[in-house]
Each structure stands twice: as structure tokens, then as C-alpha cells.
Amino acid sequence: MSAASGEQGVAGRRNWRLISAAIAAAVLAVFIAANAHFIYVAFSSQPDCVAHAKEATDGGALRAAESSC
């Protein structure tokens, strides 16, 4: 084994560390951005009122637990 191949091995390991750190940082950035988008949409959207049964019935119709309309 020559000195040049030993130096190339160390540089190769550094490159793989840099590449894996960059991939991990990119994945983390996408994860944080997606969650930030979900939080933004959750707070900025307000669903419209929909027709639902206001009183409890025996017919099996679903109704809202608490109406916001």
C-alpha cells in the first residue's frame, strides 16, 4: 500500500461523511418544512359549517359533538 492510496482512503471517508451529513440535513429540512406547512394550514383554514343533525336521533344519523355555527 502506497502513501497516496492511504491519503485517498482518508479523503474518501471524509467525502462520505460530508455526503451523509448533507443528506441527513436535507431530510431534516424537508421534515421541518412539511410540519411547518401543516401547522400553518391548520391555523389558517376554517372549515365552513355543514348541515348536520342538531338533535340526537334514533335513526343512526351522526351529529357534531359541539356545533360552532
PDB file of C-alpha atoms in Angstrom:
ATOM      1  CA  MET A   1       0.000   0.000   0.000  1.00  0.00           C
ATOM      2  CA  SER A   2       1.446   3.347  -1.011  1.00  0.00           C
ATOM      3  CA  ALA A   3       1.129   6.654   0.810  1.00  0.00           C
ATOM      4  CA  ALA A   4      -1.073   8.042  -1.948  1.00  0.00           C
ATOM      5  CA  SER A   5      -3.670   5.298  -1.527  1.00  0.00           C
ATOM      6  CA  GLY A   6      -3.701   5.850   2.242  1.00  0.00           C
ATOM      7  CA  GLU A   7      -4.397   9.545   1.770  1.00  0.00           C
ATOM      8  CA  GLN A   8      -7.101   8.775  -0.766  1.00  0.00           C
ATOM      9  CA  GLY A   9      -8.812   6.438   1.718  1.00  0.00           C
ATOM     10  CA  VAL A  10      -8.988   9.160   4.384  1.00  0.00           C
ATOM     11  CA  ALA A  11     -10.306  11.689   1.862  1.00  0.00           C
ATOM     12  CA  GLY A  12     -12.867   9.160   0.640  1.00  0.00           C
ATOM     13  CA  ARG A  13     -14.148   8.624   4.179  1.00  0.00           C
ATOM     14  CA  ARG A  14     -14.412  12.379   4.701  1.00  0.00           C
ATOM     15  CA  ASN A  15     -16.393  12.708   1.469  1.00  0.00           C
ATOM     16  CA  TRP A  16     -18.847  10.002   2.568  1.00  0.00           C
ATOM     17  CA  ARG A  17     -19.252  11.684   5.936  1.00  0.00           C
ATOM     18  CA  LEU A  18     -19.930  15.011   4.228  1.00  0.00           C
ATOM     19  CA  ILE A  19     -22.392  13.434   1.797  1.00  0.00           C
ATOM     20  CA  SER A  20     -24.246  11.556   4.533  1.00  0.00           C
ATOM     21  CA  ALA A  21     -24.398  14.684   6.712  1.00  0.00           C
ATOM     22  CA  ALA A  22     -25.760  16.683   3.754  1.00  0.00           C
ATOM     23  CA  ILE A  23     -28.424  14.039   3.060  1.00  0.00           C
ATOM     24  CA  ALA A  24     -29.417  13.940   6.736  1.00  0.00           C
ATOM     25  CA  ALA A  25     -29.628  17.748   6.832  1.00  0.00           C
ATOM     26  CA  ALA A  26     -31.776  17.785   3.667  1.00  0.00           C
ATOM     27  CA  VAL A  27     -34.152  15.154   5.074  1.00  0.00           C
ATOM     28  CA  LEU A  28     -34.423  17.083   8.334  1.00  0.00           C
ATOM     29  CA  ALA A  29     -35.085  20.340   6.466  1.00  0.00           C
ATOM     30  CA  VAL A  30     -37.866  18.733   4.401  1.00  0.00           C
ATOM     31  CA  PHE A  31     -39.393  17.229   7.566  1.00  0.00           C
ATOM     32  CA  ILE A  32     -39.366  20.584   9.367  1.00  0.00           C
ATOM     33  CA  ALA A  33     -40.757  22.435   6.341  1.00  0.00           C
ATOM     34  CA  ALA A  34     -43.589  19.910   5.912  1.00  0.00           C
ATOM     35  CA  ASN A  35     -44.566  20.148   9.567  1.00  0.00           C
ATOM     36  CA  ALA A  36     -44.427  23.942   9.449  1.00  0.00           C
ATOM     37  CA  HIS A  37     -46.756  23.833   6.442  1.00  0.00           C
ATOM     38  CA  PHE A  38     -49.191  21.536   8.288  1.00  0.00           C
ATOM     39  CA  ILE A  39     -49.235  23.890  11.279  1.00  0.00           C
ATOM     40  CA  TYR A  40     -49.769  26.925   9.025  1.00  0.00           C
ATOM     41  CA  VAL A  41     -52.665  25.254   7.199  1.00  0.00           C
ATOM     42  CA  ALA A  42     -54.229  24.085  10.464  1.00  0.00           C
ATOM     43  CA  PHE A  43     -54.302  27.603  11.894  1.00  0.00           C
ATOM     44  CA  SER A  44     -55.169  29.463   8.697  1.00  0.00           C
ATOM     45  CA  SER A  45     -58.055  27.315   7.482  1.00  0.00           C
ATOM     46  CA  GLN A  46     -61.524  27.481   8.984  1.00  0.00           C
ATOM     47  CA  PRO A  47     -63.940  24.867   7.696  1.00  0.00           C
ATOM     48  CA  ASP A  48     -67.401  26.069   6.722  1.00  0.00           C
ATOM     49  CA  CYS A  49     -70.464  24.948   8.632  1.00  0.00           C
ATOM     50  CA  VAL A  50     -72.073  21.848   7.190  1.00  0.00           C
ATOM     51  CA  ALA A  51     -75.576  20.546   7.611  1.00  0.00           C
ATOM     52  CA  HIS A  52     -75.803  18.013  10.418  1.00  0.00           C
ATOM     53  CA  ALA A  53     -78.394  16.676  12.834  1.00  0.00           C
ATOM     54  CA  LYS A  54     -78.816  19.143  15.696  1.00  0.00           C
ATOM     55  CA  GLU A  55     -80.713  16.745  17.960  1.00  0.00           C
ATOM     56  CA  ALA A  56     -79.954  13.164  18.907  1.00  0.00           C
ATOM     57  CA  THR A  57     -81.982  10.746  16.813  1.00  0.00           C
ATOM     58  CA  ASP A  58     -82.534   7.000  16.848  1.00  0.00           C
ATOM     59  CA  GLY A  59     -82.066   6.811  13.073  1.00  0.00           C
ATOM     60  CA  GLY A  60     -78.321   6.414  13.396  1.00  0.00           C
ATOM     61  CA  ALA A  61     -77.528   9.850  11.926  1.00  0.00           C
ATOM     62  CA  LEU A  62     -74.214  11.281  13.009  1.00  0.00           C
ATOM     63  CA  ARG A  63     -74.120  14.688  14.604  1.00  0.00           C
ATOM     64  CA  ALA A  64     -71.460  17.086  15.753  1.00  0.00           C
ATOM     65  CA  ALA A  65     -70.382  16.862  19.369  1.00  0.00           C
ATOM     66  CA  GLU A  66     -70.352  20.650  19.617  1.00  0.00           C
ATOM     67  CA  SER A  67     -71.578  22.955  16.879  1.00  0.00           C
ATOM     68  CA  SER A  68     -69.538  26.026  16.038  1.00  0.00           C
ATOM     69  CA  CYS A  69     -72.226  27.585  13.830  1.00  0.00           C
TER      70      CYS A  69
END
